[in-house]
CSV table of C-alpha atoms in Angstrom, one decimal:
chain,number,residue,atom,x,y,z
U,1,UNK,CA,0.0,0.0,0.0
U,2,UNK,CA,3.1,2.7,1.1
U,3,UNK,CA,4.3,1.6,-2.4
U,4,UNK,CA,1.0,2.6,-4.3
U,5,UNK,CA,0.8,5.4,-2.5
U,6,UNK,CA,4.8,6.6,-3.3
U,7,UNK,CA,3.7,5.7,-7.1
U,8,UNK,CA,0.9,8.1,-7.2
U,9,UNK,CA,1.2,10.8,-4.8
U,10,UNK,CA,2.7,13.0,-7.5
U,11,UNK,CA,0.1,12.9,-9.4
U,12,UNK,CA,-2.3,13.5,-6.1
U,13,UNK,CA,-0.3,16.6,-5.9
U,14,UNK,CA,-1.0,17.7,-9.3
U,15,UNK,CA,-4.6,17.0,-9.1
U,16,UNK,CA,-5.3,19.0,-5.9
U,17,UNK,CA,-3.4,22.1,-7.5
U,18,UNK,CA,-5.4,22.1,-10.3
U,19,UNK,CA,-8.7,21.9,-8.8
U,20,UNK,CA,-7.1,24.4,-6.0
U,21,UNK,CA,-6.7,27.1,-8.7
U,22,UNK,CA,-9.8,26.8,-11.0
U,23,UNK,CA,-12.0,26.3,-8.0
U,24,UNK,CA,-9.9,29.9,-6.4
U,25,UNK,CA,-10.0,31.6,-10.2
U,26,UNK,CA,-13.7,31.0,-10.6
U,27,UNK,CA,-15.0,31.3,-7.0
U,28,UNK,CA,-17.6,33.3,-8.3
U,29,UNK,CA,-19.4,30.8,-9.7
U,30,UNK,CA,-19.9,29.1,-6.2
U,31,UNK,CA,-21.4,31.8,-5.2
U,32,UNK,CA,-23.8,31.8,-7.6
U,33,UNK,CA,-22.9,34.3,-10.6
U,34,UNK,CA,-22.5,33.8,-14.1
U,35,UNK,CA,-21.1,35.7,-17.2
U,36,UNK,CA,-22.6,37.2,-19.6
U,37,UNK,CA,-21.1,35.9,-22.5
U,38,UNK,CA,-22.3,37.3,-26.1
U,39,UNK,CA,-22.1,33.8,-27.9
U,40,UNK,CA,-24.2,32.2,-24.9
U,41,UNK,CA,-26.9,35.1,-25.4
U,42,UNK,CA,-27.3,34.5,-29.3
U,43,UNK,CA,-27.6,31.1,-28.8
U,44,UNK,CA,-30.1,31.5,-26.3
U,45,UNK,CA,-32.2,33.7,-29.2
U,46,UNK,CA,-31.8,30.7,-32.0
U,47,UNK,CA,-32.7,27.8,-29.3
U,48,UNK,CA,-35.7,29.6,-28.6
U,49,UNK,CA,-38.1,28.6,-30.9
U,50,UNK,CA,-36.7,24.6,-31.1
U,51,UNK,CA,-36.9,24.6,-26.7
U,52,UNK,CA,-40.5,26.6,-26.5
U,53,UNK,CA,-41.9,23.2,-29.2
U,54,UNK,CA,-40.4,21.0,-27.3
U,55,UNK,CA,-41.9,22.5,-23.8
U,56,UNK,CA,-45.3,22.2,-25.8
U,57,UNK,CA,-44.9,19.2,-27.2
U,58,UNK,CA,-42.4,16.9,-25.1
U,59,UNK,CA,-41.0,16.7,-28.8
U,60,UNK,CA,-37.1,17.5,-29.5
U,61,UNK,CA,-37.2,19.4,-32.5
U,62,UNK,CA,-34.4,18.9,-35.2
U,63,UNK,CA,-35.2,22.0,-37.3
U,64,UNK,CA,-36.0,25.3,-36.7
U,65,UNK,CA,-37.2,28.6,-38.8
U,66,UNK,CA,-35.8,30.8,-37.0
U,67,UNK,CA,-32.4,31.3,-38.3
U,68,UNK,CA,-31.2,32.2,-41.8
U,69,UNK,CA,-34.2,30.6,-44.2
U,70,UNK,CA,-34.2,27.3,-41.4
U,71,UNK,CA,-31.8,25.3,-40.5
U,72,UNK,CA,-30.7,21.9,-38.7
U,73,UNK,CA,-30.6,22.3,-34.7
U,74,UNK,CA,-28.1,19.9,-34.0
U,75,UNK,CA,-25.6,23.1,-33.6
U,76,UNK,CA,-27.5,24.8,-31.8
U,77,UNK,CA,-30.0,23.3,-28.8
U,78,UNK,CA,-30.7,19.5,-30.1
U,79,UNK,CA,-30.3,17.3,-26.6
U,80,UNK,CA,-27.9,14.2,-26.3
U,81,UNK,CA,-29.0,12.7,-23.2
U,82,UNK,CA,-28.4,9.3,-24.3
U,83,UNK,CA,-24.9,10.1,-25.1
U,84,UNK,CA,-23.1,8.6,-22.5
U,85,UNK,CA,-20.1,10.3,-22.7
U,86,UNK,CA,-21.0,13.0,-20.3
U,87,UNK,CA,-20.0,10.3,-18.1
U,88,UNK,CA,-16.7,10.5,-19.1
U,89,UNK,CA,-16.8,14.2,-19.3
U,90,UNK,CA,-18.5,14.5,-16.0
U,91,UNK,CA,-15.2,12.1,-14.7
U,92,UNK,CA,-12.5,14.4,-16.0
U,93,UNK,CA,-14.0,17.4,-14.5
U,94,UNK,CA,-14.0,15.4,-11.0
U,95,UNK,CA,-17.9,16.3,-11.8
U,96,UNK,CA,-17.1,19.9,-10.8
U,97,UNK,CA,-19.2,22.2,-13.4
U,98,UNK,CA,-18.2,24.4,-15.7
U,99,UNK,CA,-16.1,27.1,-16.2
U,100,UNK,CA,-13.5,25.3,-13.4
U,101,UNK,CA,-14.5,22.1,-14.7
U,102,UNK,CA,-13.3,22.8,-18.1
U,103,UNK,CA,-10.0,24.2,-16.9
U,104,UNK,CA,-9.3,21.2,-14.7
U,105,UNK,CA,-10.4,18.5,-17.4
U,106,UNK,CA,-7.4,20.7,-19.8
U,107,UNK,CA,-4.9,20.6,-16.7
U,108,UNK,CA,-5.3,17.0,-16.5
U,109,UNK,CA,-5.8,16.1,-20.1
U,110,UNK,CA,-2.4,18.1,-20.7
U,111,UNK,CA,-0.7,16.8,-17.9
U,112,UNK,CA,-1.1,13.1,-19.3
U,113,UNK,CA,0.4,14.2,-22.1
U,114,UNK,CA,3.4,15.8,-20.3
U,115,UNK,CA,3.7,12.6,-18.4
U,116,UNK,CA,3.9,10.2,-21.3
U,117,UNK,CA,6.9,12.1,-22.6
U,118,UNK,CA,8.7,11.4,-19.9
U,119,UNK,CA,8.4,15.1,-18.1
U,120,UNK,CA,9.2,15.7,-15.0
U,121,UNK,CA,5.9,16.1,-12.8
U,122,UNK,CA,6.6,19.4,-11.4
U,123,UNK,CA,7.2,20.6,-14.8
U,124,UNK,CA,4.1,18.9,-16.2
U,125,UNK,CA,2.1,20.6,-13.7
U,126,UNK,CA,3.5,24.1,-14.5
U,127,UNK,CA,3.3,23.0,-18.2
U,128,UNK,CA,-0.6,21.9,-17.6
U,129,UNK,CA,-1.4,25.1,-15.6
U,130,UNK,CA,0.2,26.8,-18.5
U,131,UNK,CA,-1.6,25.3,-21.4
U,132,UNK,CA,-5.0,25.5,-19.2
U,133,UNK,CA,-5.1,29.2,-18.4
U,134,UNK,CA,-3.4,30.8,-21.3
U,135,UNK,CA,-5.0,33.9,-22.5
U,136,UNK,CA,-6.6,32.8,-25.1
U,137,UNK,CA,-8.9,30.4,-23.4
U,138,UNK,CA,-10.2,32.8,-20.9
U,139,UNK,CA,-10.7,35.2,-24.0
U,140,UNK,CA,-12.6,32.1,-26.3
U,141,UNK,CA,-14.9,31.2,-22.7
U,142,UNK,CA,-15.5,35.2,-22.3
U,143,UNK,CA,-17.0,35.3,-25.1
U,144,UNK,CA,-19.1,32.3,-25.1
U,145,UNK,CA,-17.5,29.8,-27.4
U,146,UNK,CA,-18.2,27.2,-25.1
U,147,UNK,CA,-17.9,24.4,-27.6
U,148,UNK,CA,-14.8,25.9,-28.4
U,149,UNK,CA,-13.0,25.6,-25.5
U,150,UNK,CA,-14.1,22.3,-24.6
U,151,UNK,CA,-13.0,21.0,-28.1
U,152,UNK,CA,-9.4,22.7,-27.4
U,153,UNK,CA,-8.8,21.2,-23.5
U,154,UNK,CA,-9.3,18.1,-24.8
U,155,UNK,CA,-6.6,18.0,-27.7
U,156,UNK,CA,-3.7,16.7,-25.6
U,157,UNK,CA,-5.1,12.9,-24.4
U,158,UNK,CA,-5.6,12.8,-27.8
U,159,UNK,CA,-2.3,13.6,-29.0
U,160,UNK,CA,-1.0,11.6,-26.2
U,161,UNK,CA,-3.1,8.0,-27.0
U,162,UNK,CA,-1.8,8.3,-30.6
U,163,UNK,CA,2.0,8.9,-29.1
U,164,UNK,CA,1.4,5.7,-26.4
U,165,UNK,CA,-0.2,3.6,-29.7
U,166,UNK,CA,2.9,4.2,-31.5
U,167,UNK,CA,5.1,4.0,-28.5
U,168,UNK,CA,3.9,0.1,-28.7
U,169,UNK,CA,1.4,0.5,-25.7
U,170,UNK,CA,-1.3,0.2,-28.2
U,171,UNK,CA,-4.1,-0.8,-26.2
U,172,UNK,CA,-3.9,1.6,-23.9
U,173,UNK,CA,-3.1,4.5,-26.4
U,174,UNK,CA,-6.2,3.3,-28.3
U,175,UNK,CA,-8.7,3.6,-25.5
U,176,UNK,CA,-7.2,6.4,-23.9
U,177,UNK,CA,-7.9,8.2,-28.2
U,178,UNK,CA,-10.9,7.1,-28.3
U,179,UNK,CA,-12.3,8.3,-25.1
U,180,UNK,CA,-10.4,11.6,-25.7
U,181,UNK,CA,-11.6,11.8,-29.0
U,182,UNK,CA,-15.3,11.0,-28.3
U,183,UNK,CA,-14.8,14.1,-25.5
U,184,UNK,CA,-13.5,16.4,-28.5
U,185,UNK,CA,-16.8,15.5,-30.5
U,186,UNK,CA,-18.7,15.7,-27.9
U,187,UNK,CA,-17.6,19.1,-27.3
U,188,UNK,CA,-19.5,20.0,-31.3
U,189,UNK,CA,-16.8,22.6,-32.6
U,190,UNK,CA,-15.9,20.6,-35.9
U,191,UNK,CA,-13.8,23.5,-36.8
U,192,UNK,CA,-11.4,22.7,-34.2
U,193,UNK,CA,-11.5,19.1,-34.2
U,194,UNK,CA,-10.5,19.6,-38.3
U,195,UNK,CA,-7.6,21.8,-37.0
U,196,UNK,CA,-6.8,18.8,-34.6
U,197,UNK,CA,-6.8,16.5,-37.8
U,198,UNK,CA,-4.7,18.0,-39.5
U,199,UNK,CA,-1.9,18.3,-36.3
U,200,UNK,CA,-2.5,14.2,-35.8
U,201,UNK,CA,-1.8,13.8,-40.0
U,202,UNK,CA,1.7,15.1,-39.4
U,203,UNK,CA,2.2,13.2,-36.2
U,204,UNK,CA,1.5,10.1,-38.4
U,205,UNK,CA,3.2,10.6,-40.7
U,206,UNK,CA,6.1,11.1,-38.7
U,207,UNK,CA,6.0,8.0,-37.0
U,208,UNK,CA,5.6,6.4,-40.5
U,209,UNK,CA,9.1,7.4,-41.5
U,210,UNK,CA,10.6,6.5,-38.4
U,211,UNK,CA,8.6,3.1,-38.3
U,212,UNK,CA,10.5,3.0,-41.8
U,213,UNK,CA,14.1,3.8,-40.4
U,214,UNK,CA,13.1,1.5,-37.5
U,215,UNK,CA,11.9,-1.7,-39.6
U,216,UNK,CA,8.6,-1.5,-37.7
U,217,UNK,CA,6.5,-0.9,-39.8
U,218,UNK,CA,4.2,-3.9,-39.0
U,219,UNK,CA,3.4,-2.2,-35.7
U,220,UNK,CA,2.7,1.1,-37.2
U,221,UNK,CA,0.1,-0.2,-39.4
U,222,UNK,CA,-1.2,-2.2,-36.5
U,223,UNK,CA,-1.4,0.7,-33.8
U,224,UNK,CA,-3.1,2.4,-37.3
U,225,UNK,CA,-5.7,0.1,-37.5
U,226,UNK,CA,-6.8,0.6,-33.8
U,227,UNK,CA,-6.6,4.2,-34.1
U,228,UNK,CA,-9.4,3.9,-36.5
U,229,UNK,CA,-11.2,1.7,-35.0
């Protein structure tokens, strides 16, 4: 047990400073308040018609006239309550809501990452507090782009399951992708998940050409083939 326990306690450490600093950033939203974010308001304006039919009907809605000449609402306010990865969401925010949530699941996602390349966990932490509450992001969730930021925290467990797939841990590297990646989609921000795409094409293809220089290629096709699975 003293063994587990000297194993893990670094990473104990990271996890209570992360949830120690978003919980202390975003106190306000214990107490209660909430922003007013632009993005959050418009949406608000487009759900409306799709959520009042659906409060009259017990029907979800998946078109609505209120926007442009009518469109689709599964960008804008269609439910997903039997997708069952807010479960897994839910678990990398240690269930604490959003905004702190968010910032918490990034600061552990990232610190995975960190980890798996061999980091040393006092600089993965400052590296995952880093990544987590860089300007940017507090300028995307000001403004609303909620899908947005939840796409972007969850970038690095995805970069890292293709790494530990590669790195000949496949599956591992291909459960920890594809709950990582079912978190990105979940998130509904295909903008960024094609910007992801086209970060995890080079990583591929740079693991081909040492897979080549190594003579392994027959594991890089294999850890392939689970990646898209």
């Amino acid at each position: 047990m003293q063994n587990f326990f000297n194993k893990i306690k670094h990473h104990l450490i990271a996890l209570i400073i992360f949830v120690v600093l978003s919980v202390s950033y975003f106190i306000p939203q214990f107490q209660g308040k909430k922003m007013l974010m632009g993005d959050i308001i418009n949406y608000e304006q487009m759900a409306h018609e799709a959520k009042e039919y659906e409060k009259k009907t017990g029907e979800v809605v998946l078109w609505t006239n209120a926007l442009f000449g009518g469109m689709p609402t599964y960008q804008i306010s269609a439910p997903m309550r039997s997708n069952l990865i807010k479960y897994v969401e839910s678990s990398f925010r240690l269930g604490i809501p959003r905004p702190a949530g968010y910032f918490i699941m990034g600061m552990i996602g990232f610190y995975l990452l960190m980890i798996l390349l061999g980091a040393n966990h006092w600089l993965a932490i400052i590296a995952s507090v880093s990544f987590a509450f860089t300007t940017n992001n507090f300028v995307i969730f000001d403004a609303g782009h909620t899908s947005k930021i939840r796409a972007l925290l969850t970038t690095a467990p995805i970069i890292a399951g293709v790494i530990l797939c590669y790195r000949k841990n496949i599956t591992l590297g291909a459960v920890l992708f594809a709950l990582s990646f079912a978190l990105n989609l979940y998130g509904n921000h295909p903008q960024m998940t094609f910007y992801l795409g086209i970060v995890l094409m080079a990583l591929v293809i740079f693991y081909l050409v040492d897979a080549v220089k190594q003579k392994t290629v027959k594991h890089f096709f294999k850890a392939t083939a689970f990646l898209i699975i």
